[in-house]
Amino acid sequence: MAEIRAEMVANVWKVLVAEGDTVEDGDTLLILESMKMEIPVLTEDDGVVATLQVAEGDVIQEGDLIAVIE
């Protein structure tokens, strides 16, 4: 099980996966927007998206849980 956490304060611009989706190492889960820059959030593990804690338009803080990959 791997937890994906926010590395900075940002807006969730686009969510590219849903709970139950299969992902592989390097897949983009979502795209954050901060200071007019788009920042992709990648998974470092193969697995299934067990939980997705964010939605498009959410504002996340550093350390917030984004998703869990099982």
GROMACS .gro file of N, CA, C and O in nm, residues 4 6 10-19 29-33 41 49 51-61 64-67:
model
  136
    4ILE      N    1  -0.011   0.858  -0.143
    4ILE     CA    2   0.037   0.971  -0.223
    4ILE      C    3  -0.006   1.097  -0.147
    4ILE      O    4  -0.124   1.117  -0.122
    6ALA      N    5   0.044   1.537  -0.082
    6ALA     CA    6   0.077   1.664  -0.146
    6ALA      C    7   0.213   1.713  -0.101
    6ALA      O    8   0.246   1.705   0.017
   10ALA      N    9  -0.159   2.370  -0.323
   10ALA     CA   10  -0.195   2.382  -0.465
   10ALA      C   11  -0.345   2.360  -0.482
   10ALA      O   12  -0.414   2.314  -0.391
   11ASN      N   13  -0.393   2.393  -0.601
   11ASN     CA   14  -0.531   2.364  -0.641
   11ASN      C   15  -0.529   2.236  -0.723
   11ASN      O   16  -0.439   2.215  -0.805
   12VAL      N   17  -0.630   2.152  -0.703
   12VAL     CA   18  -0.645   2.032  -0.787
   12VAL      C   19  -0.710   2.079  -0.917
   12VAL      O   20  -0.826   2.118  -0.919
   13TRP      N   21  -0.632   2.077  -1.024
   13TRP     CA   22  -0.679   2.127  -1.152
   13TRP      C   23  -0.754   2.020  -1.230
   13TRP      O   24  -0.863   2.044  -1.282
   14LYS      N   25  -0.698   1.899  -1.239
   14LYS     CA   26  -0.761   1.793  -1.317
   14LYS      C   27  -0.729   1.658  -1.254
   14LYS      O   28  -0.614   1.627  -1.226
   15VAL      N   29  -0.832   1.577  -1.233
   15VAL     CA   30  -0.816   1.440  -1.181
   15VAL      C   31  -0.825   1.345  -1.299
   15VAL      O   32  -0.921   1.349  -1.376
   16LEU      N   33  -0.724   1.259  -1.313
   16LEU     CA   34  -0.715   1.170  -1.430
   16LEU      C   35  -0.750   1.025  -1.399
   16LEU      O   36  -0.758   0.944  -1.491
   17VAL      N   37  -0.767   0.990  -1.272
   17VAL     CA   38  -0.800   0.853  -1.234
   17VAL      C   39  -0.922   0.853  -1.142
   17VAL      O   40  -0.961   0.957  -1.090
   18ALA      N   41  -0.978   0.735  -1.122
   18ALA     CA   42  -1.091   0.718  -1.031
   18ALA      C   43  -1.061   0.599  -0.941
   18ALA      O   44  -0.973   0.517  -0.973
   19GLU      N   45  -1.133   0.589  -0.830
   19GLU     CA   46  -1.116   0.473  -0.743
   19GLU      C   47  -1.146   0.347  -0.823
   19GLU      O   48  -1.240   0.342  -0.902
   29LEU      N   49  -0.164   1.069  -1.187
   29LEU     CA   50  -0.291   1.055  -1.116
   29LEU      C   51  -0.377   1.180  -1.131
   29LEU      O   52  -0.497   1.172  -1.151
   30LEU      N   53  -0.313   1.295  -1.118
   30LEU     CA   54  -0.384   1.422  -1.129
   30LEU      C   55  -0.285   1.532  -1.159
   30LEU      O   56  -0.164   1.511  -1.155
   31ILE      N   57  -0.339   1.649  -1.189
   31ILE     CA   58  -0.255   1.765  -1.217
   31ILE      C   59  -0.294   1.876  -1.120
   31ILE      O   60  -0.412   1.909  -1.104
   32LEU      N   61  -0.193   1.926  -1.051
   32LEU     CA   62  -0.211   2.037  -0.958
   32LEU      C   63  -0.176   2.167  -1.029
   32LEU      O   64  -0.098   2.168  -1.125
   33GLU      N   65  -0.230   2.277  -0.977
   33GLU     CA   66  -0.197   2.411  -1.029
   33GLU      C   67  -0.153   2.495  -0.911
   33GLU      O   68  -0.219   2.502  -0.809
   41VAL      N   69   0.107   1.486  -1.064
   41VAL     CA   70   0.132   1.399  -0.948
   41VAL      C   71   0.137   1.257  -1.003
   41VAL      O   72   0.038   1.208  -1.059
   49VAL      N   73  -0.608   0.208  -0.751
   49VAL     CA   74  -0.642   0.326  -0.671
   49VAL      C   75  -0.751   0.283  -0.571
   49VAL      O   76  -0.866   0.259  -0.610
   51THR      N   77  -0.832   0.454  -0.269
   51THR     CA   78  -0.908   0.572  -0.229
   51THR      C   79  -0.851   0.695  -0.299
   51THR      O   80  -0.731   0.704  -0.321
   52LEU      N   81  -0.939   0.785  -0.333
   52LEU     CA   82  -0.901   0.912  -0.393
   52LEU      C   83  -0.964   1.019  -0.305
   52LEU      O   84  -1.086   1.027  -0.293
   53GLN      N   85  -0.881   1.099  -0.239
   53GLN     CA   86  -0.928   1.193  -0.136
   53GLN      C   87  -0.953   1.334  -0.187
   53GLN      O   88  -0.990   1.420  -0.108
   54VAL      N   89  -0.930   1.360  -0.316
   54VAL     CA   90  -0.944   1.496  -0.368
   54VAL      C   91  -1.038   1.497  -0.489
   54VAL      O   92  -1.062   1.394  -0.551
   55ALA      N   93  -1.087   1.615  -0.521
   55ALA     CA   94  -1.171   1.636  -0.638
   55ALA      C   95  -1.123   1.763  -0.708
   55ALA      O   96  -1.055   1.847  -0.648
   56GLU      N   97  -1.158   1.776  -0.834
   56GLU     CA   98  -1.120   1.896  -0.909
   56GLU      C   99  -1.173   2.020  -0.839
   56GLU      O  100  -1.287   2.023  -0.794
   57GLY      N  101  -1.087   2.120  -0.825
   57GLY     CA  102  -1.125   2.244  -0.758
   57GLY      C  103  -1.086   2.251  -0.612
   57GLY      O  104  -1.090   2.358  -0.552
   58ASP      N  105  -1.050   2.137  -0.553
   58ASP     CA  106  -1.008   2.137  -0.412
   58ASP      C  107  -0.876   2.213  -0.396
   58ASP      O  108  -0.792   2.213  -0.487
   59VAL      N  109  -0.858   2.273  -0.280
   59VAL     CA  110  -0.730   2.333  -0.242
   59VAL      C  111  -0.667   2.238  -0.141
   59VAL      O  112  -0.731   2.205  -0.040
   60ILE      N  113  -0.545   2.193  -0.168
   60ILE     CA  114  -0.479   2.100  -0.077
   60ILE      C  115  -0.358   2.167  -0.014
   60ILE      O  116  -0.300   2.259  -0.071
   61GLN      N  117  -0.325   2.119   0.104
   61GLN     CA  118  -0.211   2.171   0.180
   61GLN      C  119  -0.098   2.070   0.176
   61GLN      O  120  -0.120   1.950   0.155
   64ASP      N  121  -0.119   1.678   0.280
   64ASP     CA  122  -0.254   1.621   0.268
   64ASP      C  123  -0.250   1.491   0.189
   64ASP      O  124  -0.177   1.478   0.090
   65LEU      N  125  -0.333   1.395   0.229
   65LEU     CA  126  -0.345   1.268   0.158
   65LEU      C  127  -0.422   1.291   0.029
   65LEU      O  128  -0.532   1.348   0.030
   66ILE      N  129  -0.363   1.248  -0.083
   66ILE     CA  130  -0.428   1.260  -0.213
   66ILE      C  131  -0.494   1.129  -0.252
   66ILE      O  132  -0.610   1.126  -0.293
   67ALA      N  133  -0.419   1.019  -0.241
   67ALA     CA  134  -0.471   0.889  -0.283
   67ALA      C  135  -0.395   0.777  -0.213
   67ALA      O  136  -0.284   0.798  -0.164
   0.00000   0.00000   0.00000
